[in-house]
């Protein structure tokens, strides 16, 4: 039986095109179309769709407000449509904070041209999230496990240094990737000890994530103290403009200093650098600063976790802690293998707390991870072990 989809968009053109595109998949079926946020709330309650496609800018009640109410009253996986502008990024991050799982670029040209790439990505997201709606991570991200409704989008609260509390979660995903490091890293030998102490040995924390990453990263970074002992770099699959808005949001709500990385930025204690969308983040040979370069067109991910992990392995050798979080695909596995071959440590997010158990599964299956952690435990583990 196909998964049921509710379309929410105030444009008649987009309503009809999305309906055609969605119904092309035998695994999906449109059961309703809403033209504004209030209609979306009413139809979500009446039709009980498996997943919702939601525009963010609509009359009467906007998409973010609708997401919050739906998450409170009838929690359902939601994929947002967003413009790729800075303002669009800011609003989309509000929607992810409110409980939406992922977003798509609202590109008139792609939808009009019946782009095969757009259709494949859209179908994959809808099917993945509808299919995963019973998992712990998706329930949490969509509010099914939250006792309180999500509040209006003030900046995410500034979290006190970690206490064991419940944490929100989310999602996002990409395609297969050309790996620039797959032939460079030998397969690691089986780990002799999966709990060797790394206290005082880590000179860099490198975090890779994709679908579900923004919410997971928010939970981790806002729960780390300003005294965290080493610099942090983040490689989150996000388009241009989104990474800047995301870094600014994290900075407002963290004791650490967070910024979108630029060439020349220093790697210092208390600093978190977010790889810019559309580019690749490398480390200077001195290990003291960051270099941002244009991406090779053969690489699907910009930024790419494999590329930055490989650069970190080359510069820092065995002094890196690589952390692979929720995400579709296997980006990060080749880079993690190279880090491991140099003596560095790899941790990964566990299956139950991932929105998409793809990237962490890839490192776990290759025996690269020495520690699989639930999202709610990661910040505390970093504080105690690093």
C-alpha positions as YAML, in Angstrom:
chain: A
units: angstrom
residues:
- id: 1
  name: UNK
  ca: [0.00, 0.00, 0.00]
- id: 2
  name: UNK
  ca: [1.54, 3.39, -0.96]
- id: 3
  name: UNK
  ca: [2.44, 5.98, 1.64]
- id: 4
  name: UNK
  ca: [-0.09, 8.82, 1.80]
- id: 5
  name: UNK
  ca: [1.12, 12.37, 1.17]
- id: 6
  name: UNK
  ca: [-0.45, 15.74, 2.00]
- id: 7
  name: UNK
  ca: [0.77, 18.65, -0.19]
- id: 8
  name: UNK
  ca: [0.74, 22.12, 1.38]
- id: 9
  name: UNK
  ca: [1.43, 25.02, -1.02]
- id: 10
  name: UNK
  ca: [-0.41, 28.21, -1.99]
- id: 11
  name: UNK
  ca: [0.69, 28.00, -5.64]
- id: 12
  name: UNK
  ca: [-1.73, 26.11, -7.88]
- id: 13
  name: UNK
  ca: [1.13, 25.38, -10.29]
- id: 14
  name: UNK
  ca: [3.26, 23.77, -7.56]
- id: 15
  name: UNK
  ca: [0.28, 21.88, -6.18]
- id: 16
  name: UNK
  ca: [-0.41, 20.25, -9.54]
- id: 17
  name: UNK
  ca: [3.23, 19.59, -10.45]
- id: 18
  name: UNK
  ca: [4.07, 18.11, -7.05]
- id: 19
  name: UNK
  ca: [0.97, 15.93, -7.21]
- id: 20
  name: UNK
  ca: [2.04, 14.61, -10.63]
- id: 21
  name: UNK
  ca: [5.61, 14.03, -9.47]
- id: 22
  name: UNK
  ca: [4.64, 12.31, -6.22]
- id: 23
  name: UNK
  ca: [2.08, 10.05, -7.87]
- id: 24
  name: UNK
  ca: [4.69, 8.86, -10.38]
- id: 25
  name: UNK
  ca: [6.15, 6.73, -7.58]
- id: 26
  name: UNK
  ca: [4.22, 3.51, -6.91]
- id: 27
  name: UNK
  ca: [5.19, 3.88, -3.25]
- id: 28
  name: UNK
  ca: [3.50, 7.27, -2.83]
- id: 29
  name: UNK
  ca: [-0.02, 8.64, -3.25]
- id: 30
  name: UNK
  ca: [-1.31, 12.19, -2.75]
- id: 31
  name: UNK
  ca: [-4.43, 12.14, -0.57]
- id: 32
  name: UNK
  ca: [-4.95, 15.87, -0.12]
- id: 33
  name: UNK
  ca: [-3.81, 19.40, -1.04]
- id: 34
  name: UNK
  ca: [-3.87, 22.37, 1.34]
- id: 35
  name: UNK
  ca: [-3.38, 26.00, 0.30]
- id: 36
  name: UNK
  ca: [-2.30, 27.49, 3.62]
- id: 37
  name: UNK
  ca: [-1.08, 26.56, 7.05]
- id: 38
  name: UNK
  ca: [-4.51, 26.41, 8.69]
- id: 39
  name: UNK
  ca: [-5.82, 24.07, 6.00]
- id: 40
  name: UNK
  ca: [-2.72, 21.94, 6.54]
- id: 41
  name: UNK
  ca: [-3.47, 21.62, 10.26]
- id: 42
  name: UNK
  ca: [-7.11, 20.70, 9.60]
- id: 43
  name: UNK
  ca: [-6.30, 18.18, 6.84]
- id: 44
  name: UNK
  ca: [-3.45, 16.60, 8.83]
- id: 45
  name: UNK
  ca: [-5.96, 15.91, 11.62]
- id: 46
  name: UNK
  ca: [-8.64, 14.61, 9.25]
- id: 47
  name: UNK
  ca: [-6.60, 12.62, 6.70]
- id: 48
  name: UNK
  ca: [-3.73, 11.36, 8.92]
- id: 49
  name: UNK
  ca: [-1.15, 11.37, 6.09]
- id: 50
  name: UNK
  ca: [2.06, 9.37, 6.37]
- id: 51
  name: UNK
  ca: [4.10, 12.42, 5.36]
- id: 52
  name: UNK
  ca: [3.58, 16.10, 4.50]
- id: 53
  name: UNK
  ca: [5.23, 18.28, 1.85]
- id: 54
  name: UNK
  ca: [5.09, 21.86, 3.20]
- id: 55
  name: UNK
  ca: [5.85, 25.29, 1.70]
- id: 56
  name: UNK
  ca: [7.15, 27.84, 4.21]
- id: 57
  name: UNK
  ca: [5.57, 31.04, 2.85]
- id: 58
  name: UNK
  ca: [1.75, 30.99, 2.70]
- id: 59
  name: UNK
  ca: [-1.23, 33.26, 3.50]
- id: 60
  name: UNK
  ca: [-3.26, 33.13, 6.74]
- id: 61
  name: UNK
  ca: [-0.74, 30.89, 8.53]
- id: 62
  name: UNK
  ca: [2.85, 30.30, 7.45]
- id: 63
  name: UNK
  ca: [4.57, 26.92, 7.16]
- id: 64
  name: UNK
  ca: [6.69, 27.20, 10.31]
- id: 65
  name: UNK
  ca: [3.66, 28.02, 12.47]
- id: 66
  name: UNK
  ca: [1.77, 25.14, 10.87]
- id: 67
  name: UNK
  ca: [4.64, 22.74, 11.57]
- id: 68
  name: UNK
  ca: [4.60, 23.66, 15.26]
- id: 69
  name: UNK
  ca: [0.87, 23.08, 15.62]
- id: 70
  name: UNK
  ca: [0.91, 19.83, 13.64]
- id: 71
  name: UNK
  ca: [3.81, 18.55, 15.74]
- id: 72
  name: UNK
  ca: [1.82, 19.31, 18.86]
- id: 73
  name: UNK
  ca: [-1.55, 17.96, 17.73]
- id: 74
  name: UNK
  ca: [-0.93, 15.32, 15.04]
- id: 75
  name: UNK
  ca: [2.83, 14.69, 14.74]
- id: 76
  name: UNK
  ca: [3.70, 13.75, 11.16]
- id: 77
  name: UNK
  ca: [7.00, 13.67, 9.23]
- id: 78
  name: UNK
  ca: [7.30, 16.92, 7.23]
- id: 79
  name: UNK
  ca: [9.60, 17.91, 4.36]
- id: 80
  name: UNK
  ca: [9.78, 21.68, 3.81]
- id: 81
  name: UNK
  ca: [10.17, 23.53, 0.52]
- id: 82
  name: UNK
  ca: [12.49, 26.50, 0.86]
- id: 83
  name: UNK
  ca: [14.22, 29.13, -1.23]
- id: 84
  name: UNK
  ca: [18.02, 28.93, -1.16]
- id: 85
  name: UNK
  ca: [18.39, 32.51, 0.08]
- id: 86
  name: UNK
  ca: [19.80, 33.51, 3.47]
- id: 87
  name: UNK
  ca: [16.30, 34.45, 4.65]
- id: 88
  name: UNK
  ca: [14.95, 31.16, 3.30]
- id: 89
  name: UNK
  ca: [17.69, 29.36, 5.22]
- id: 90
  name: UNK
  ca: [16.80, 31.14, 8.45]
- id: 91
  name: UNK
  ca: [13.11, 30.23, 8.11]
- id: 92
  name: UNK
  ca: [13.92, 26.64, 7.17]
- id: 93
  name: UNK
  ca: [16.09, 26.28, 10.26]
- id: 94
  name: UNK
  ca: [13.12, 27.53, 12.30]
- id: 95
  name: UNK
  ca: [11.03, 24.79, 10.67]
- id: 96
  name: UNK
  ca: [13.64, 22.12, 11.46]
- id: 97
  name: UNK
  ca: [13.75, 23.33, 15.05]
- id: 98
  name: UNK
  ca: [9.96, 23.09, 15.15]
- id: 99
  name: UNK
  ca: [10.05, 19.45, 14.06]
- id: 100
  name: UNK
  ca: [10.30, 19.28, 10.25]
- id: 101
  name: UNK
  ca: [12.69, 16.54, 9.16]
- id: 102
  name: UNK
  ca: [14.28, 17.91, 6.01]
- id: 103
  name: UNK
  ca: [13.96, 20.45, 3.22]
- id: 104
  name: UNK
  ca: [14.02, 20.75, -0.56]
- id: 105
  name: UNK
  ca: [14.94, 23.67, -2.79]
- id: 106
  name: UNK
  ca: [11.77, 25.26, -4.21]
- id: 107
  name: UNK
  ca: [13.18, 25.62, -7.69]
- id: 108
  name: UNK
  ca: [10.61, 26.64, -10.30]
- id: 109
  name: UNK
  ca: [12.90, 25.66, -13.20]
- id: 110
  name: UNK
  ca: [13.53, 22.14, -11.87]
- id: 111
  name: UNK
  ca: [9.87, 21.49, -11.19]
- id: 112
  name: UNK
  ca: [8.79, 22.93, -14.55]
- id: 113
  name: UNK
  ca: [11.41, 20.95, -16.48]
- id: 114
  name: UNK
  ca: [10.36, 17.70, -14.82]
- id: 115
  name: UNK
  ca: [13.95, 17.20, -13.63]
- id: 116
  name: UNK
  ca: [14.79, 13.53, -13.09]
- id: 117
  name: UNK
  ca: [17.24, 14.46, -10.34]
- id: 118
  name: UNK
  ca: [14.66, 16.51, -8.48]
- id: 119
  name: UNK
  ca: [12.07, 13.72, -8.72]
- id: 120
  name: UNK
  ca: [14.50, 11.04, -7.53]
- id: 121
  name: UNK
  ca: [15.60, 13.11, -4.52]
- id: 122
  name: UNK
  ca: [12.04, 14.13, -3.63]
- id: 123
  name: UNK
  ca: [10.72, 10.56, -3.86]
- id: 124
  name: UNK
  ca: [13.64, 9.27, -1.80]
- id: 125
  name: UNK
  ca: [13.07, 11.77, 1.00]
- id: 126
  name: UNK
  ca: [9.32, 11.19, 1.19]
- id: 127
  name: UNK
  ca: [9.63, 7.39, 1.14]
- id: 128
  name: UNK
  ca: [12.53, 7.31, 3.60]
- id: 129
  name: UNK
  ca: [10.78, 9.46, 6.19]
- id: 130
  name: UNK
  ca: [7.38, 7.84, 5.76]
- id: 131
  name: UNK
  ca: [8.95, 4.41, 6.10]
- id: 132
  name: UNK
  ca: [10.96, 5.44, 9.15]
- id: 133
  name: UNK
  ca: [8.10, 7.15, 10.95]
- id: 134
  name: UNK
  ca: [7.99, 4.49, 13.66]
- id: 135
  name: UNK
  ca: [11.67, 4.78, 14.63]
- id: 136
  name: UNK
  ca: [12.72, 6.43, 17.88]
- id: 137
  name: UNK
  ca: [14.61, 9.21, 16.12]
- id: 138
  name: UNK
  ca: [11.77, 10.20, 13.80]
- id: 139
  name: UNK
  ca: [9.23, 10.05, 16.60]
- id: 140
  name: UNK
  ca: [11.39, 12.40, 18.63]
- id: 141
  name: UNK
  ca: [12.05, 14.73, 15.71]
- id: 142
  name: UNK
  ca: [8.38, 14.95, 14.83]
- id: 143
  name: UNK
  ca: [7.30, 15.49, 18.40]
- id: 144
  name: UNK
  ca: [5.79, 12.07, 19.04]
- id: 145
  name: UNK
  ca: [7.93, 11.66, 22.13]
- id: 146
  name: UNK
  ca: [7.89, 15.30, 23.28]
- id: 147
  name: UNK
  ca: [5.70, 16.07, 26.25]
- id: 148
  name: UNK
  ca: [5.54, 19.80, 25.49]
- id: 149
  name: UNK
  ca: [4.73, 21.61, 22.25]
- id: 150
  name: UNK
  ca: [7.66, 23.32, 20.56]
- id: 151
  name: UNK
  ca: [7.69, 27.02, 21.28]
- id: 152
  name: UNK
  ca: [7.87, 29.96, 18.90]
- id: 153
  name: UNK
  ca: [11.15, 30.35, 17.09]
- id: 154
  name: UNK
  ca: [13.14, 32.42, 19.46]
- id: 155
  name: UNK
  ca: [16.72, 31.37, 19.06]
- id: 156
  name: UNK
  ca: [17.14, 27.84, 20.42]
- id: 157
  name: UNK
  ca: [17.71, 28.14, 24.12]
- id: 158
  name: UNK
  ca: [21.26, 28.58, 25.33]
- id: 159
  name: UNK
  ca: [21.86, 25.28, 27.02]
- id: 160
  name: UNK
  ca: [23.67, 24.96, 30.29]
- id: 161
  name: UNK
  ca: [26.66, 22.62, 30.28]
- id: 162
  name: UNK
  ca: [25.34, 19.14, 29.90]
- id: 163
  name: UNK
  ca: [22.93, 17.39, 32.15]
- id: 164
  name: UNK
  ca: [21.26, 14.21, 31.02]
- id: 165
  name: UNK
  ca: [18.12, 15.61, 29.43]
- id: 166
  name: UNK
  ca: [15.89, 14.72, 26.53]
- id: 167
  name: UNK
  ca: [17.10, 16.08, 23.21]
- id: 168
  name: UNK
  ca: [15.33, 16.89, 19.94]
- id: 169
  name: UNK
  ca: [16.45, 15.30, 16.73]
- id: 170
  name: UNK
  ca: [16.09, 15.74, 12.97]
- id: 171
  name: UNK
  ca: [17.03, 14.65, 9.42]
- id: 172
  name: UNK
  ca: [18.56, 15.35, 5.93]
- id: 173
  name: UNK
  ca: [20.00, 13.22, 3.02]
- id: 174
  name: UNK
  ca: [22.17, 12.97, -0.15]
- id: 175
  name: UNK
  ca: [23.26, 10.64, -3.04]
- id: 176
  name: UNK
  ca: [26.25, 8.37, -3.75]
- id: 177
  name: UNK
  ca: [29.51, 10.24, -3.82]
- id: 178
  name: UNK
  ca: [32.79, 10.04, -5.69]
- id: 179
  name: UNK
  ca: [35.33, 9.40, -2.96]
- id: 180
  name: UNK
  ca: [38.67, 11.14, -3.30]
- id: 181
  name: UNK
  ca: [40.24, 9.10, -0.49]
- id: 182
  name: UNK
  ca: [38.91, 5.58, -1.01]
- id: 183
  name: UNK
  ca: [42.21, 4.30, -2.38]
- id: 184
  name: UNK
  ca: [44.39, 6.15, 0.09]
- id: 185
  name: UNK
  ca: [43.34, 4.52, 3.33]
- id: 186
  name: UNK
  ca: [44.13, 0.90, 4.10]
- id: 187
  name: UNK
  ca: [41.49, -1.16, 5.88]
- id: 188
  name: UNK
  ca: [42.08, -0.92, 9.63]
- id: 189
  name: UNK
  ca: [43.14, -3.87, 11.70]
- id: 190
  name: UNK
  ca: [40.51, -5.13, 14.14]
- id: 191
  name: UNK
  ca: [40.44, -2.93, 17.22]
- id: 192
  name: UNK
  ca: [42.29, -4.43, 20.18]
- id: 193
  name: UNK
  ca: [40.43, -2.21, 22.61]
- id: 194
  name: UNK
  ca: [37.29, -0.27, 21.86]
- id: 195
  name: UNK
  ca: [37.52, 1.82, 25.03]
- id: 196
  name: UNK
  ca: [41.09, 3.17, 25.04]
- id: 197
  name: UNK
  ca: [41.34, 6.51, 26.83]
- id: 198
  name: UNK
  ca: [41.71, 9.58, 24.62]
- id: 199
  name: UNK
  ca: [41.71, 12.12, 27.47]
- id: 200
  name: UNK
  ca: [44.15, 14.90, 26.68]
- id: 201
  name: UNK
  ca: [45.18, 13.34, 23.35]
- id: 202
  name: UNK
  ca: [42.65, 14.97, 21.02]
- id: 203
  name: UNK
  ca: [43.83, 18.09, 19.19]
- id: 204
  name: UNK
  ca: [40.78, 18.36, 16.92]
- id: 205
  name: UNK
  ca: [37.14, 17.24, 17.01]
- id: 206
  name: UNK
  ca: [35.80, 16.75, 13.46]
- id: 207
  name: UNK
  ca: [32.05, 16.14, 13.08]
- id: 208
  name: UNK
  ca: [30.35, 14.96, 9.88]
- id: 209
  name: UNK
  ca: [26.57, 14.87, 9.41]
- id: 210
  name: UNK
  ca: [23.76, 15.12, 6.88]
- id: 211
  name: UNK
  ca: [20.03, 14.36, 7.20]
- id: 212
  name: UNK
  ca: [18.97, 15.15, 10.76]
- id: 213
  name: UNK
  ca: [22.31, 16.83, 11.39]
- id: 214
  name: UNK
  ca: [21.19, 20.41, 12.15]
- id: 215
  name: UNK
  ca: [19.12, 19.37, 15.16]
- id: 216
  name: UNK
  ca: [21.68, 16.79, 16.32]
- id: 217
  name: UNK
  ca: [24.52, 19.31, 16.05]
- id: 218
  name: UNK
  ca: [22.48, 21.92, 17.89]
- id: 219
  name: UNK
  ca: [22.00, 19.51, 20.75]
- id: 220
  name: UNK
  ca: [25.68, 18.66, 20.94]
- id: 221
  name: UNK
  ca: [27.24, 22.08, 20.47]
- id: 222
  name: UNK
  ca: [24.87, 23.98, 22.77]
- id: 223
  name: UNK
  ca: [25.59, 21.48, 25.55]
- id: 224
  name: UNK
  ca: [29.37, 21.83, 25.41]
- id: 225
  name: UNK
  ca: [31.06, 24.28, 27.80]
- id: 226
  name: UNK
  ca: [33.08, 27.26, 26.61]
- id: 227
  name: UNK
  ca: [36.10, 25.54, 28.15]
- id: 228
  name: UNK
  ca: [35.91, 22.54, 25.78]
- id: 229
  name: UNK
  ca: [39.60, 21.71, 25.30]
- id: 230
  name: UNK
  ca: [40.03, 21.51, 21.51]
- id: 231
  name: UNK
  ca: [38.80, 23.23, 18.36]
- id: 232
  name: UNK
  ca: [35.80, 21.76, 16.54]
- id: 233
  name: UNK
  ca: [35.10, 21.59, 12.82]
- id: 234
  name: UNK
  ca: [31.68, 20.67, 11.40]
- id: 235
  name: UNK
  ca: [30.97, 19.26, 7.96]
- id: 236
  name: UNK
  ca: [27.18, 19.32, 7.54]
- id: 237
  name: UNK
  ca: [25.63, 18.66, 4.13]
- id: 238
  name: UNK
  ca: [23.92, 22.00, 3.48]
- id: 239
  name: UNK
  ca: [23.68, 24.39, 0.55]
- id: 240
  name: UNK
  ca: [25.22, 27.84, 0.32]
- id: 241
  name: UNK
  ca: [23.54, 30.42, 2.61]
- id: 242
  name: UNK
  ca: [22.24, 27.70, 4.91]
- id: 243
  name: UNK
  ca: [25.60, 27.07, 6.58]
- id: 244
  name: UNK
  ca: [26.03, 30.76, 7.38]
- id: 245
  name: UNK
  ca: [22.55, 31.02, 8.92]
- id: 246
  name: UNK
  ca: [23.11, 27.75, 10.79]
- id: 247
  name: UNK
  ca: [26.48, 28.85, 12.20]
- id: 248
  name: UNK
  ca: [25.03, 32.17, 13.36]
- id: 249
  name: UNK
  ca: [22.18, 30.38, 15.10]
- id: 250
  name: UNK
  ca: [24.54, 27.99, 16.86]
- id: 251
  name: UNK
  ca: [26.74, 30.91, 17.91]
- id: 252
  name: UNK
  ca: [23.81, 32.72, 19.54]
- id: 253
  name: UNK
  ca: [22.98, 29.71, 21.65]
- id: 254
  name: UNK
  ca: [26.33, 28.19, 22.53]
- id: 255
  name: UNK
  ca: [29.05, 29.06, 25.02]
- id: 256
  name: UNK
  ca: [31.49, 28.30, 22.19]
- id: 257
  name: UNK
  ca: [32.21, 30.71, 19.34]
- id: 258
  name: UNK
  ca: [30.67, 29.34, 16.13]
- id: 259
  name: UNK
  ca: [31.15, 30.74, 12.62]
- id: 260
  name: UNK
  ca: [31.02, 29.70, 8.99]
- id: 261
  name: UNK
  ca: [34.60, 28.88, 8.09]
- id: 262
  name: UNK
  ca: [36.72, 31.16, 5.90]
- id: 263
  name: UNK
  ca: [40.26, 30.75, 4.65]
- id: 264
  name: UNK
  ca: [42.65, 31.82, 7.40]
- id: 265
  name: UNK
  ca: [40.31, 31.11, 10.34]
- id: 266
  name: UNK
  ca: [42.36, 29.86, 13.29]
- id: 267
  name: UNK
  ca: [41.85, 26.47, 14.89]
- id: 268
  name: UNK
  ca: [41.65, 27.43, 18.55]
- id: 269
  name: UNK
  ca: [40.14, 26.19, 21.78]
- id: 270
  name: UNK
  ca: [36.58, 27.45, 22.12]
- id: 271
  name: UNK
  ca: [36.13, 27.84, 18.34]
- id: 272
  name: UNK
  ca: [33.67, 25.89, 16.15]
- id: 273
  name: UNK
  ca: [34.07, 26.26, 12.36]
- id: 274
  name: UNK
  ca: [31.27, 25.17, 10.02]
- id: 275
  name: UNK
  ca: [32.25, 24.18, 6.47]
- id: 276
  name: UNK
  ca: [30.55, 26.53, 4.00]
- id: 277
  name: UNK
  ca: [27.92, 25.14, 1.65]
- id: 278
  name: UNK
  ca: [29.11, 24.72, -1.94]
- id: 279
  name: UNK
  ca: [32.79, 24.58, -0.90]
- id: 280
  name: UNK
  ca: [35.31, 22.17, 0.62]
- id: 281
  name: UNK
  ca: [37.07, 22.73, 3.95]
- id: 282
  name: UNK
  ca: [40.72, 21.75, 4.31]
- id: 283
  name: UNK
  ca: [43.32, 22.21, 7.04]
- id: 284
  name: UNK
  ca: [46.53, 24.13, 6.45]
- id: 285
  name: UNK
  ca: [49.65, 21.99, 6.85]
- id: 286
  name: UNK
  ca: [50.63, 23.90, 9.97]
- id: 287
  name: UNK
  ca: [47.45, 22.66, 11.67]
- id: 288
  name: UNK
  ca: [46.76, 26.18, 12.87]
- id: 289
  name: UNK
  ca: [44.19, 27.40, 10.38]
- id: 290
  name: UNK
  ca: [41.54, 26.52, 7.77]
- id: 291
  name: UNK
  ca: [41.61, 26.71, 3.99]
- id: 292
  name: UNK
  ca: [38.39, 26.87, 1.93]
- id: 293
  name: UNK
  ca: [38.52, 25.70, -1.70]
- id: 294
  name: UNK
  ca: [36.10, 25.20, -4.57]
- id: 295
  name: UNK
  ca: [34.86, 21.62, -4.86]
- id: 296
  name: UNK
  ca: [35.70, 19.13, -7.60]
- id: 297
  name: UNK
  ca: [32.60, 18.62, -9.76]
- id: 298
  name: UNK
  ca: [32.99, 14.86, -9.39]
- id: 299
  name: UNK
  ca: [32.21, 15.15, -5.69]
- id: 300
  name: UNK
  ca: [28.49, 15.16, -4.99]
- id: 301
  name: UNK
  ca: [28.82, 16.61, -1.51]
- id: 302
  name: UNK
  ca: [29.92, 20.20, -1.03]
- id: 303
  name: UNK
  ca: [31.04, 20.19, 1.72]
- id: 304
  name: UNK
  ca: [32.26, 16.58, 1.81]
- id: 305
  name: UNK
  ca: [33.04, 14.80, 5.08]
- id: 306
  name: UNK
  ca: [35.54, 12.45, 3.39]
- id: 307
  name: UNK
  ca: [37.62, 15.35, 2.07]
- id: 308
  name: UNK
  ca: [37.84, 17.21, 5.37]
- id: 309
  name: UNK
  ca: [38.47, 14.02, 7.37]
- id: 310
  name: UNK
  ca: [41.28, 13.10, 4.94]
- id: 311
  name: UNK
  ca: [42.83, 16.55, 5.35]
- id: 312
  name: UNK
  ca: [42.61, 16.26, 9.15]
- id: 313
  name: UNK
  ca: [44.30, 12.84, 9.01]
- id: 314
  name: UNK
  ca: [47.13, 14.26, 6.91]
- id: 315
  name: UNK
  ca: [47.70, 17.21, 9.24]
- id: 316
  name: UNK
  ca: [46.93, 15.82, 12.71]
- id: 317
  name: UNK
  ca: [47.58, 12.11, 12.26]
- id: 318
  name: UNK
  ca: [46.39, 10.21, 15.31]
- id: 319
  name: UNK
  ca: [45.22, 13.27, 17.30]
- id: 320
  name: UNK
  ca: [41.72, 13.61, 15.83]
- id: 321
  name: UNK
  ca: [38.37, 12.50, 17.20]
- id: 322
  name: UNK
  ca: [36.06, 11.95, 14.23]
- id: 323
  name: UNK
  ca: [32.35, 11.89, 15.01]
- id: 324
  name: UNK
  ca: [29.89, 10.66, 12.36]
- id: 325
  name: UNK
  ca: [26.26, 11.62, 12.90]
- id: 326
  name: UNK
  ca: [22.92, 10.90, 11.26]
- id: 327
  name: UNK
  ca: [22.76, 11.08, 7.47]
- id: 328
  name: UNK
  ca: [21.91, 9.27, 4.26]
- id: 329
  name: UNK
  ca: [24.66, 7.67, 2.19]
- id: 330
  name: UNK
  ca: [28.21, 6.82, 3.25]
- id: 331
  name: UNK
  ca: [30.10, 10.12, 3.17]
- id: 332
  name: UNK
  ca: [32.69, 10.05, 5.95]
- id: 333
  name: UNK
  ca: [33.45, 6.33, 5.82]
- id: 334
  name: UNK
  ca: [36.55, 6.64, 3.61]
- id: 335
  name: UNK
  ca: [37.79, 9.63, 5.56]
- id: 336
  name: UNK
  ca: [37.17, 7.80, 8.83]
- id: 337
  name: UNK
  ca: [39.17, 4.83, 7.53]
- id: 338
  name: UNK
  ca: [42.08, 7.13, 6.78]
- id: 339
  name: UNK
  ca: [41.84, 8.75, 10.21]
- id: 340
  name: UNK
  ca: [41.74, 5.32, 11.85]
- id: 341
  name: UNK
  ca: [44.79, 4.16, 9.87]
- id: 342
  name: UNK
  ca: [46.70, 7.15, 11.32]
- id: 343
  name: UNK
  ca: [45.71, 6.20, 14.88]
- id: 344
  name: UNK
  ca: [42.81, 8.62, 15.38]
- id: 345
  name: UNK
  ca: [39.55, 7.67, 17.10]
- id: 346
  name: UNK
  ca: [36.11, 7.43, 15.47]
- id: 347
  name: UNK
  ca: [32.77, 7.65, 17.27]
- id: 348
  name: UNK
  ca: [29.35, 7.37, 15.63]
- id: 349
  name: UNK
  ca: [25.69, 7.94, 16.43]
- id: 350
  name: UNK
  ca: [23.67, 4.82, 17.10]
- id: 351
  name: UNK
  ca: [20.86, 3.54, 14.90]
- id: 352
  name: UNK
  ca: [17.97, 4.26, 17.26]
- id: 353
  name: UNK
  ca: [18.74, 7.98, 17.59]
- id: 354
  name: UNK
  ca: [19.54, 8.60, 13.91]
- id: 355
  name: UNK
  ca: [16.99, 10.09, 11.59]
- id: 356
  name: UNK
  ca: [18.78, 8.22, 8.79]
- id: 357
  name: UNK
  ca: [21.21, 5.48, 9.80]
- id: 358
  name: UNK
  ca: [23.37, 5.68, 6.69]
- id: 359
  name: UNK
  ca: [26.64, 7.50, 7.36]
- id: 360
  name: UNK
  ca: [27.06, 6.08, 10.89]
- id: 361
  name: UNK
  ca: [26.19, 2.60, 9.63]
- id: 362
  name: UNK
  ca: [28.91, 2.84, 6.99]
- id: 363
  name: UNK
  ca: [31.64, 3.43, 9.58]
- id: 364
  name: UNK
  ca: [30.20, 0.89, 12.04]
- id: 365
  name: UNK
  ca: [30.02, -1.87, 9.41]
- id: 366
  name: UNK
  ca: [33.68, -1.36, 8.54]
- id: 367
  name: UNK
  ca: [34.72, -1.70, 12.19]
- id: 368
  name: UNK
  ca: [35.92, 1.92, 12.22]
- id: 369
  name: UNK
  ca: [33.96, 3.20, 15.19]
- id: 370
  name: UNK
  ca: [35.15, 2.53, 18.71]
- id: 371
  name: UNK
  ca: [32.02, 3.93, 20.31]
- id: 372
  name: UNK
  ca: [28.37, 4.06, 19.16]
- id: 373
  name: UNK
  ca: [26.36, 6.60, 21.12]
- id: 374
  name: UNK
  ca: [22.78, 7.76, 21.44]
- id: 375
  name: UNK
  ca: [22.46, 11.44, 20.56]
- id: 376
  name: UNK
  ca: [21.40, 12.27, 24.10]
- id: 377
  name: UNK
  ca: [24.71, 10.94, 25.44]
- id: 378
  name: UNK
  ca: [27.18, 12.47, 22.98]
- id: 379
  name: UNK
  ca: [27.77, 15.86, 24.62]
- id: 380
  name: UNK
  ca: [28.29, 14.30, 28.06]
- id: 381
  name: UNK
  ca: [30.70, 11.72, 26.58]
- id: 382
  name: UNK
  ca: [32.69, 14.46, 24.86]
- id: 383
  name: UNK
  ca: [32.94, 16.43, 28.10]
- id: 384
  name: UNK
  ca: [34.05, 13.43, 30.14]
- id: 385
  name: UNK
  ca: [36.42, 11.82, 27.61]
- id: 386
  name: UNK
  ca: [38.02, 14.68, 25.69]
...
